[in-house]
Amino acid sequence: MDNNSNCGCWTILRSSVRSCKSSDSRNSTTSITRSSLVYDAATESRYLNASNREMCVADEGRNSVSEDPNSDAVAPENKPLHQLLQFSFQELKAATGSFRPDSILGEGGFGYVFKGWIEENGTAPAKPGSGTTVAVKSLKPDGLQGHREWVAEVDFLGQLHHPNLVKLIGYCIEDDQRLLVYEFMTRGSLENHLFRRTIPLPWSNRIKIALGAAKGLAFLHTGPEPVIYRDFKTSNILLDSEYNAKLSDFGLAKAGPQGDKTHVSTRVVGTYGYAAPEYVMTGHLTSKSDVYSFGVVLLEILTGRRSMDKKRPSGEQNLVTWARPYLSEKRKVYQVVDPRLELNYSIKGVQKVAQLAHSCLSKDTKSRPSMEEVVKVLTPLQHLNDLAILNYHTRFSQTGRRRFPPPGKRDRKTDSGHQPNLNQSKATVRDSNLTSAQHHCK
């Protein structure tokens, strides 16, 4: 413990015996004894294989307090050390305007997330609109996500660094207060964009988000000490101003199997509708459990439907059960595409996404792809321009214009003196598109 005294007393924080702070932590960073996975741009070409771990260097030497007490990882000498800011409760209270209700960004089993502002180079609060915008997660004393999950969040996000993981800026542990401070994600969660916005999320953005999330999972799975995310879902995928996806909420993350072990045995936790069936049945957790969850999210991105929706007819409430029969047949897959996209999606992109989702959702875990393989499939889909609407217009121009009058004449009466049925016209266009797409697949 003496060797850790200059690095934040991580072990003490873990056991929740007491909190500890460096005497000068108010306006400077507090080193925490953690190993660090640092993103290296060169790994992008190798689909985000993790680099070597880094260690916090104490005055007496290097110390690791990872989940594996026998870890023998060594810090590269030429790598920068990662440091987390340690905030006081009063600083975060001031930064969020006393945790005003109108600053709430979201709520979960853990508690509320508030929007706040801090000075750029320290922990001091800043005026709204100035300094650095942050998201402050406050743990309820009686929250479903207890102190153990709070520590897991700091544990993993304190050591994992990658463009597709949300950045943890710092934390507060003071008396019974437990708070975490993250970078602020401008566009909120994928869940909001898919299910709560009136304007549909464009197809190109959906592919970009799916790819970014896949890269985040691939990074977690391929490190020297693999991590299983265990709670992959749309509400945990946050978006910045450019729709770059970042995984958040690592409270349920678990160190993956190592050596000869094939799985980790653990209590079954997560979100109903996303959890892999073999994990629910046996409690055996592997990276392929995350792959299944990714397949569910990919289905939500494709269909615009929630993984579980009790408001739908009985045969359609479970998204995987409803959509699975359509995914393996090219001619049927267009029937499950989010209707709000109309014809603004890539024909080949839809086919590839459907095939990929079908593979990820395989009941045989060995048949599911790795997340590195998922990244390889999704990467070229960003550049496809074979939009269904263009395909439709091409076929429409070849078959003549009698069936569908030009846009400027659609509000005129027909020869029989009746207004055209616009709803019927839209349905006809969609049916024509399905026929066109099916013809394209031959």
Coordinates of C-alpha atoms in Angstrom, one line a residue:
M1 CA 0.0 0.0 0.0
D2 CA 2.9 2.4 0.7
N3 CA 4.0 2.2 -2.9
N4 CA 0.5 3.3 -4.0
S5 CA 0.3 6.3 -1.8
N6 CA 1.4 8.7 -4.5
C7 CA -0.9 7.2 -7.1
G8 CA -4.3 7.7 -5.5
C9 CA -4.7 4.6 -3.3
W10 CA -6.6 2.7 -6.0
T11 CA -6.9 -0.4 -3.9
I12 CA -8.5 1.5 -1.1
L13 CA -10.9 3.2 -3.5
R14 CA -11.9 -0.3 -4.8
S15 CA -12.7 -1.7 -1.4
S16 CA -14.6 1.5 -0.5
V17 CA -12.9 1.6 2.9
R18 CA -12.1 5.3 2.6
S19 CA -11.4 8.0 -0.1
C20 CA -8.0 9.5 -0.6
K21 CA -6.7 12.6 -2.4
S22 CA -3.4 14.1 -3.1
S23 CA -2.8 17.3 -1.3
D24 CA -2.6 19.3 -4.6
S25 CA -5.4 17.5 -6.4
R26 CA -7.8 20.4 -6.7
N27 CA -6.2 22.1 -9.7
S28 CA -4.0 19.3 -11.0
T29 CA -4.4 15.8 -12.1
T30 CA -4.3 12.9 -9.6
S31 CA -2.4 9.8 -10.8
I32 CA -4.2 6.6 -10.2
T33 CA -2.3 3.3 -10.2
R34 CA -3.8 1.9 -13.3
S35 CA -2.5 0.2 -16.4
S36 CA -3.4 2.0 -19.7
L37 CA -4.4 0.8 -23.1
V38 CA -3.4 3.6 -25.5
Y39 CA -4.8 3.9 -29.0
D40 CA -2.1 4.0 -31.7
A41 CA -3.2 5.1 -35.1
A42 CA -1.0 2.5 -36.7
T43 CA -3.3 -0.2 -35.3
E44 CA -6.2 1.0 -37.5
S45 CA -4.7 -1.0 -40.4
R46 CA -4.7 -4.1 -38.3
Y47 CA -8.3 -3.5 -37.1
L48 CA -7.5 -2.0 -33.8
N49 CA -5.3 -4.5 -32.1
A50 CA -4.4 -3.2 -28.7
S51 CA -1.0 -1.8 -27.8
N52 CA 1.1 -2.7 -24.7
R53 CA -0.3 -1.7 -21.4
E54 CA 1.2 1.2 -19.5
M55 CA 1.6 1.6 -15.8
C56 CA 1.4 4.4 -13.4
V57 CA 4.9 5.0 -12.1
A58 CA 5.2 5.6 -8.3
D59 CA 8.3 6.9 -6.7
E60 CA 9.3 3.5 -5.5
G61 CA 8.7 1.7 -8.8
R62 CA 5.9 0.5 -11.1
N63 CA 2.8 -1.1 -9.6
S64 CA -0.2 -2.7 -11.1
V65 CA -3.6 -3.2 -9.4
S66 CA -5.4 -4.8 -12.3
E67 CA -8.0 -7.5 -11.8
D68 CA -5.2 -10.1 -12.1
P69 CA -2.9 -9.7 -9.1
N70 CA -0.3 -11.8 -10.9
S71 CA -0.1 -9.5 -13.9
D72 CA 3.5 -8.9 -15.1
A73 CA 2.8 -6.2 -17.6
V74 CA 5.5 -3.6 -18.0
A75 CA 5.1 0.0 -19.0
P76 CA 6.8 1.2 -22.1
E77 CA 9.4 3.8 -21.1
N78 CA 8.5 6.3 -23.9
K79 CA 4.7 6.3 -23.4
P80 CA 2.8 9.2 -21.6
L81 CA 1.1 8.3 -18.4
H82 CA -2.7 8.5 -18.2
Q83 CA -4.1 10.6 -15.3
L84 CA -7.6 11.2 -14.1
L85 CA -8.8 14.4 -12.5
Q86 CA -10.1 14.0 -9.0
F87 CA -13.0 16.4 -8.2
S88 CA -14.5 17.5 -5.0
F89 CA -18.3 17.3 -4.6
Q90 CA -18.6 21.0 -4.3
E91 CA -16.7 21.6 -7.6
L92 CA -19.1 19.3 -9.4
K93 CA -22.1 20.8 -7.7
A94 CA -21.0 24.3 -8.9
A95 CA -20.1 23.0 -12.4
T96 CA -23.7 21.7 -12.8
G97 CA -25.5 24.6 -11.3
S98 CA -26.3 22.7 -8.1
F99 CA -27.5 19.7 -10.2
R100 CA -30.3 21.7 -11.7
P101 CA -33.2 19.6 -13.1
D102 CA -32.9 21.4 -16.5
S103 CA -29.3 20.2 -16.8
I104 CA -30.2 16.5 -16.7
L105 CA -29.0 14.7 -19.8
G106 CA -30.4 11.2 -18.9
E107 CA -31.3 8.8 -16.2
G108 CA -30.5 5.1 -15.5
G109 CA -30.4 2.6 -12.8
F110 CA -27.3 4.3 -11.5
G111 CA -28.8 7.8 -11.2
Y112 CA -28.8 10.9 -13.2
V113 CA -26.4 12.4 -15.7
F114 CA -26.0 16.2 -15.6
K115 CA -24.5 18.7 -18.1
G116 CA -21.8 20.9 -16.6
W117 CA -18.8 23.0 -17.3
I118 CA -15.2 22.9 -15.9
E119 CA -12.0 24.9 -16.6
E120 CA -10.0 23.5 -19.4
N121 CA -6.9 22.7 -17.4
G122 CA -8.2 21.8 -14.0
T123 CA -11.2 20.7 -11.8
A124 CA -12.5 24.2 -11.1
P125 CA -16.1 24.9 -12.3
A126 CA -16.6 27.2 -15.2
K127 CA -19.5 29.4 -16.3
P128 CA -22.1 27.8 -18.6
G129 CA -20.9 28.0 -22.2
S130 CA -17.2 28.4 -21.3
G131 CA -14.4 26.1 -20.5
T132 CA -14.9 22.4 -21.2
T133 CA -18.4 20.9 -21.4
V134 CA -18.7 17.7 -19.5
A135 CA -21.3 15.0 -18.5
V136 CA -21.5 14.3 -14.8
K137 CA -22.9 10.9 -13.7
S138 CA -24.1 10.8 -10.1
L139 CA -24.6 7.5 -8.4
K140 CA -27.7 7.1 -6.3
P141 CA -26.9 5.8 -2.8
D142 CA -29.5 3.1 -3.3
G143 CA -29.1 2.8 -7.0
L144 CA -29.3 -0.5 -8.8
Q145 CA -25.8 0.1 -10.1
G146 CA -23.8 0.0 -6.8
H147 CA -20.4 1.0 -5.8
R148 CA -18.9 -2.2 -7.3
E149 CA -20.2 -1.1 -10.8
W150 CA -19.0 2.4 -10.2
V151 CA -15.5 1.2 -9.5
A152 CA -15.7 -1.1 -12.6
E153 CA -16.5 2.0 -14.7
V154 CA -13.5 3.9 -13.4
D155 CA -11.4 0.7 -13.6
F156 CA -12.0 0.1 -17.3
L157 CA -12.4 3.7 -18.7
G158 CA -9.5 4.7 -16.6
Q159 CA -7.2 2.4 -18.5
L160 CA -8.8 2.0 -21.9
H161 CA -8.2 4.7 -24.5
H162 CA -9.6 4.7 -28.0
P163 CA -11.5 7.1 -30.3
N164 CA -14.6 4.8 -30.1
L165 CA -14.7 4.7 -26.3
V166 CA -16.1 7.7 -24.3
K167 CA -13.4 9.5 -22.4
L168 CA -13.5 9.5 -18.7
I169 CA -12.1 12.8 -17.4
G170 CA -12.2 12.2 -13.7
Y171 CA -14.2 11.1 -10.6
C172 CA -15.4 12.2 -7.2
I173 CA -15.4 9.9 -4.2
E174 CA -16.3 11.9 -1.1
D175 CA -18.3 10.5 1.9
D176 CA -21.2 8.7 0.3
Q177 CA -20.9 10.6 -3.0
R178 CA -19.8 8.8 -6.1
L179 CA -19.6 10.8 -9.3
L180 CA -17.9 10.3 -12.7
V181 CA -17.0 13.1 -15.2
Y182 CA -17.0 12.3 -18.9
E183 CA -16.5 14.2 -22.1
F184 CA -19.8 15.6 -23.3
M185 CA -21.3 13.9 -26.4
T186 CA -23.1 16.5 -28.4
R187 CA -25.7 14.3 -30.2
G188 CA -26.6 12.0 -27.3
S189 CA -27.4 8.3 -27.7
L190 CA -28.1 6.2 -30.8
E191 CA -31.3 5.1 -29.1
N192 CA -32.6 8.7 -29.2
H193 CA -31.8 9.1 -32.9
L194 CA -33.4 5.7 -33.9
F195 CA -36.5 5.7 -31.8
R196 CA -37.3 9.2 -30.4
R197 CA -36.5 11.6 -33.2
T198 CA -39.1 12.5 -35.9
I199 CA -36.4 12.9 -38.5
P200 CA -35.0 9.5 -39.5
L201 CA -31.3 8.9 -39.1
P202 CA -29.8 8.8 -42.6
W203 CA -28.4 5.5 -43.9
S204 CA -24.9 6.8 -44.3
N205 CA -24.9 7.9 -40.6
R206 CA -26.2 4.5 -39.5
I207 CA -23.3 2.7 -41.3
K208 CA -20.8 5.1 -39.8
I209 CA -22.2 4.6 -36.3
A210 CA -22.3 0.8 -36.7
L211 CA -18.7 0.8 -37.9
G212 CA -17.5 3.0 -35.0
A213 CA -19.2 0.9 -32.4
A214 CA -17.7 -2.3 -34.0
K215 CA -14.2 -0.8 -33.8
G216 CA -14.8 0.0 -30.1
L217 CA -15.8 -3.6 -29.4
A218 CA -12.9 -5.0 -31.5
F219 CA -10.5 -2.9 -29.5
L220 CA -11.8 -4.3 -26.2
H221 CA -11.7 -7.9 -27.5
T222 CA -8.2 -7.9 -29.0
G223 CA -6.1 -6.4 -26.2
P224 CA -3.5 -8.4 -24.3
E225 CA -6.1 -8.5 -21.5
P226 CA -9.4 -8.8 -23.3
V227 CA -12.5 -7.1 -22.0
I228 CA -16.1 -8.2 -22.5
Y229 CA -18.4 -5.2 -22.6
R230 CA -21.5 -7.2 -21.6
D231 CA -24.0 -4.4 -22.0
F232 CA -23.9 -3.4 -25.7
K233 CA -27.1 -1.6 -26.7
T234 CA -28.2 1.6 -28.5
S235 CA -28.5 3.7 -25.3
N236 CA -24.8 3.0 -24.5
I237 CA -23.6 4.2 -27.9
L238 CA -23.1 7.9 -27.7
L239 CA -22.5 10.3 -30.7
D240 CA -20.4 13.4 -31.1
S241 CA -21.2 16.3 -33.4
E242 CA -19.9 14.3 -36.4
Y243 CA -21.8 11.2 -35.5
N244 CA -18.7 9.3 -34.4
A245 CA -19.8 6.5 -32.1
K246 CA -18.3 6.0 -28.6
L247 CA -19.2 3.2 -26.2
S248 CA -20.1 4.4 -22.7
D249 CA -21.2 2.9 -19.4
F250 CA -18.6 0.2 -18.5
G251 CA -20.2 -0.7 -15.2
L252 CA -21.0 -4.3 -16.3
A253 CA -17.7 -4.8 -18.3
K254 CA -15.8 -7.9 -17.4
A255 CA -12.2 -9.1 -17.9
G256 CA -12.3 -11.8 -20.6
P257 CA -10.9 -15.3 -20.4
Q258 CA -7.2 -15.8 -20.8
G259 CA -4.8 -18.6 -21.3
D260 CA -6.6 -22.0 -21.8
K261 CA -9.9 -20.7 -20.5
T262 CA -12.7 -20.5 -23.0
H263 CA -15.2 -18.4 -21.0
V264 CA -15.8 -16.5 -17.8
S265 CA -18.5 -17.8 -15.5
T266 CA -20.5 -14.9 -14.0
R267 CA -23.9 -13.9 -12.8
V268 CA -26.2 -13.0 -15.7
V269 CA -26.6 -9.3 -16.0
G270 CA -27.4 -7.0 -18.9
T271 CA -30.4 -5.8 -20.8
Y272 CA -33.2 -8.2 -21.9
G273 CA -33.4 -8.4 -25.6
Y274 CA -29.7 -7.9 -26.2
A275 CA -28.1 -10.7 -24.1
A276 CA -26.8 -13.8 -26.0
P277 CA -29.0 -16.9 -25.3
E278 CA -26.1 -19.1 -24.3
Y279 CA -25.0 -16.5 -21.7
V280 CA -28.6 -16.2 -20.3
M281 CA -28.8 -20.0 -20.0
T282 CA -25.4 -20.9 -18.6
G283 CA -23.8 -17.7 -17.3
H284 CA -20.8 -18.5 -19.6
L285 CA -19.5 -15.2 -20.9
T286 CA -17.3 -14.9 -24.0
S287 CA -16.5 -12.2 -26.6
K288 CA -19.1 -13.9 -28.8
S289 CA -21.7 -12.7 -26.3
D290 CA -20.8 -9.1 -27.3
V291 CA -21.0 -10.2 -31.0
Y292 CA -24.6 -11.4 -30.5
S293 CA -25.5 -8.1 -28.8
F294 CA -23.9 -6.2 -31.7
G295 CA -26.1 -8.3 -34.1
V296 CA -29.2 -7.1 -32.2
V297 CA -28.1 -3.4 -32.4
L298 CA -27.4 -3.9 -36.1
L299 CA -31.0 -5.1 -36.6
E300 CA -32.3 -2.1 -34.8
I301 CA -30.2 0.1 -37.1
L302 CA -31.5 -1.7 -40.1
T303 CA -35.2 -1.9 -39.1
G304 CA -35.7 1.2 -36.9
R305 CA -37.4 -1.2 -34.4
R306 CA -36.5 -1.8 -30.8
S307 CA -35.1 -5.1 -29.7
M308 CA -38.2 -5.6 -27.5
D309 CA -41.4 -3.7 -28.2
K310 CA -44.6 -4.8 -26.3
K311 CA -46.7 -2.4 -28.3
R312 CA -46.3 -4.4 -31.5
P313 CA -48.3 -7.6 -32.4
S314 CA -47.3 -10.7 -30.5
G315 CA -45.3 -12.1 -33.4
E316 CA -43.3 -8.9 -33.8
Q317 CA -42.4 -8.0 -30.2
N318 CA -39.1 -9.7 -30.2
L319 CA -37.0 -8.2 -33.0
V320 CA -34.6 -11.1 -33.5
T321 CA -37.5 -13.6 -33.7
W322 CA -39.4 -11.5 -36.1
A323 CA -36.6 -10.4 -38.4
R324 CA -34.4 -13.6 -38.5
P325 CA -36.4 -15.3 -41.4
Y326 CA -35.9 -12.3 -43.6
L327 CA -32.2 -11.9 -43.2
S328 CA -30.9 -14.8 -45.1
E329 CA -32.9 -14.1 -48.3
K330 CA -32.0 -11.1 -50.4
R331 CA -35.5 -10.8 -51.9
K332 CA -37.1 -10.6 -48.5
V333 CA -34.7 -8.4 -46.6
Y334 CA -36.1 -5.2 -48.0
Q335 CA -39.4 -5.9 -46.1
V336 CA -37.6 -5.2 -42.8
V337 CA -35.8 -2.0 -43.8
D338 CA -36.8 1.0 -41.7
P339 CA -39.8 2.4 -43.7
R340 CA -38.8 5.9 -42.6
L341 CA -35.8 5.7 -44.9
E342 CA -38.1 5.3 -47.9
L343 CA -35.7 4.6 -50.8
N344 CA -32.7 6.4 -49.3
Y345 CA -30.5 3.4 -48.5
S346 CA -27.8 1.4 -50.3
I347 CA -29.2 -1.8 -51.9
K348 CA -25.9 -3.7 -51.5
G349 CA -25.4 -2.1 -48.0
V350 CA -28.8 -3.5 -46.8
Q351 CA -27.9 -6.9 -48.1
K352 CA -24.5 -6.9 -46.4
V353 CA -25.9 -5.6 -43.1
A354 CA -28.6 -8.2 -43.1
Q355 CA -26.1 -11.0 -43.8
L356 CA -23.8 -9.7 -41.1
A357 CA -26.6 -9.4 -38.6
H358 CA -27.7 -13.0 -39.4
S359 CA -24.1 -14.2 -38.7
C360 CA -23.8 -12.3 -35.5
L361 CA -27.1 -13.7 -34.2
S362 CA -26.2 -17.3 -35.0
K363 CA -27.2 -19.7 -32.2
D364 CA -23.9 -21.5 -32.7
T365 CA -21.3 -19.2 -31.0
K366 CA -18.5 -20.6 -33.2
S367 CA -20.3 -19.5 -36.3
R368 CA -20.4 -15.9 -35.2
P369 CA -17.7 -13.6 -36.6
S370 CA -15.2 -11.9 -34.4
M371 CA -15.5 -8.1 -34.1
E372 CA -12.4 -7.7 -36.2
E373 CA -14.2 -9.5 -39.0
V374 CA -17.3 -7.4 -38.5
V375 CA -15.1 -4.3 -38.9
K376 CA -13.8 -5.7 -42.2
V377 CA -17.3 -6.2 -43.5
L378 CA -18.6 -2.8 -42.5
T379 CA -15.7 -0.7 -43.7
P380 CA -16.4 -0.8 -47.4
L381 CA -20.1 -0.1 -46.9
Q382 CA -19.3 3.5 -46.1
H383 CA -18.6 4.3 -49.7
L384 CA -21.5 2.6 -51.5
N385 CA -23.7 4.9 -53.6
D386 CA -26.2 2.4 -55.1
L387 CA -29.2 4.1 -53.5
A388 CA -32.5 2.3 -54.0
I389 CA -34.1 5.6 -55.0
L390 CA -31.6 6.0 -57.9
N391 CA -32.2 2.4 -58.9
Y392 CA -36.0 3.0 -58.9
H393 CA -35.7 6.2 -61.0
T394 CA -33.6 4.4 -63.5
R395 CA -36.1 1.6 -63.9
F396 CA -39.0 4.1 -63.8
S397 CA -37.5 6.1 -66.7
Q398 CA -37.2 2.8 -68.7
T399 CA -40.8 1.7 -68.2
G400 CA -42.4 5.0 -69.0
R401 CA -44.1 7.7 -66.9
R402 CA -47.8 6.9 -67.4
R403 CA -48.1 5.1 -64.1
F404 CA -46.6 7.9 -62.0
P405 CA -47.2 11.5 -63.1
P406 CA -44.4 14.0 -62.7
P407 CA -44.1 15.6 -59.3
G408 CA -45.6 18.9 -60.5
K409 CA -48.7 17.2 -61.8
R410 CA -49.5 14.8 -58.9
D411 CA -51.8 17.3 -57.3
R412 CA -54.0 17.5 -60.4
K413 CA -57.1 15.6 -61.0
T414 CA -57.0 12.4 -63.0
D415 CA -58.9 12.0 -66.3
S416 CA -61.8 10.6 -64.4
G417 CA -62.1 13.8 -62.4
H418 CA -61.0 12.3 -59.0
Q419 CA -58.0 13.2 -56.9
P420 CA -55.3 10.5 -56.9
N421 CA -54.9 8.4 -53.8
L422 CA -51.6 9.6 -52.3
N423 CA -51.4 6.8 -49.8
Q424 CA -51.9 4.2 -52.5
S425 CA -49.3 6.0 -54.6
K426 CA -46.7 5.8 -51.8
A427 CA -47.5 2.1 -51.3
T428 CA -47.2 1.5 -55.1
V429 CA -43.8 3.2 -55.1
R430 CA -42.6 1.0 -52.2
D431 CA -43.9 -2.1 -53.8
S432 CA -42.2 -1.1 -57.0
N433 CA -39.0 -0.5 -55.1
L434 CA -39.1 -4.0 -53.6
T435 CA -39.7 -5.5 -57.0
S436 CA -36.8 -3.4 -58.4
A437 CA -34.5 -4.4 -55.5
Q438 CA -35.4 -8.1 -56.0
H439 CA -34.7 -7.8 -59.7
H440 CA -31.3 -6.2 -58.8
C441 CA -30.5 -9.3 -56.7
K442 CA -31.0 -11.8 -59.5

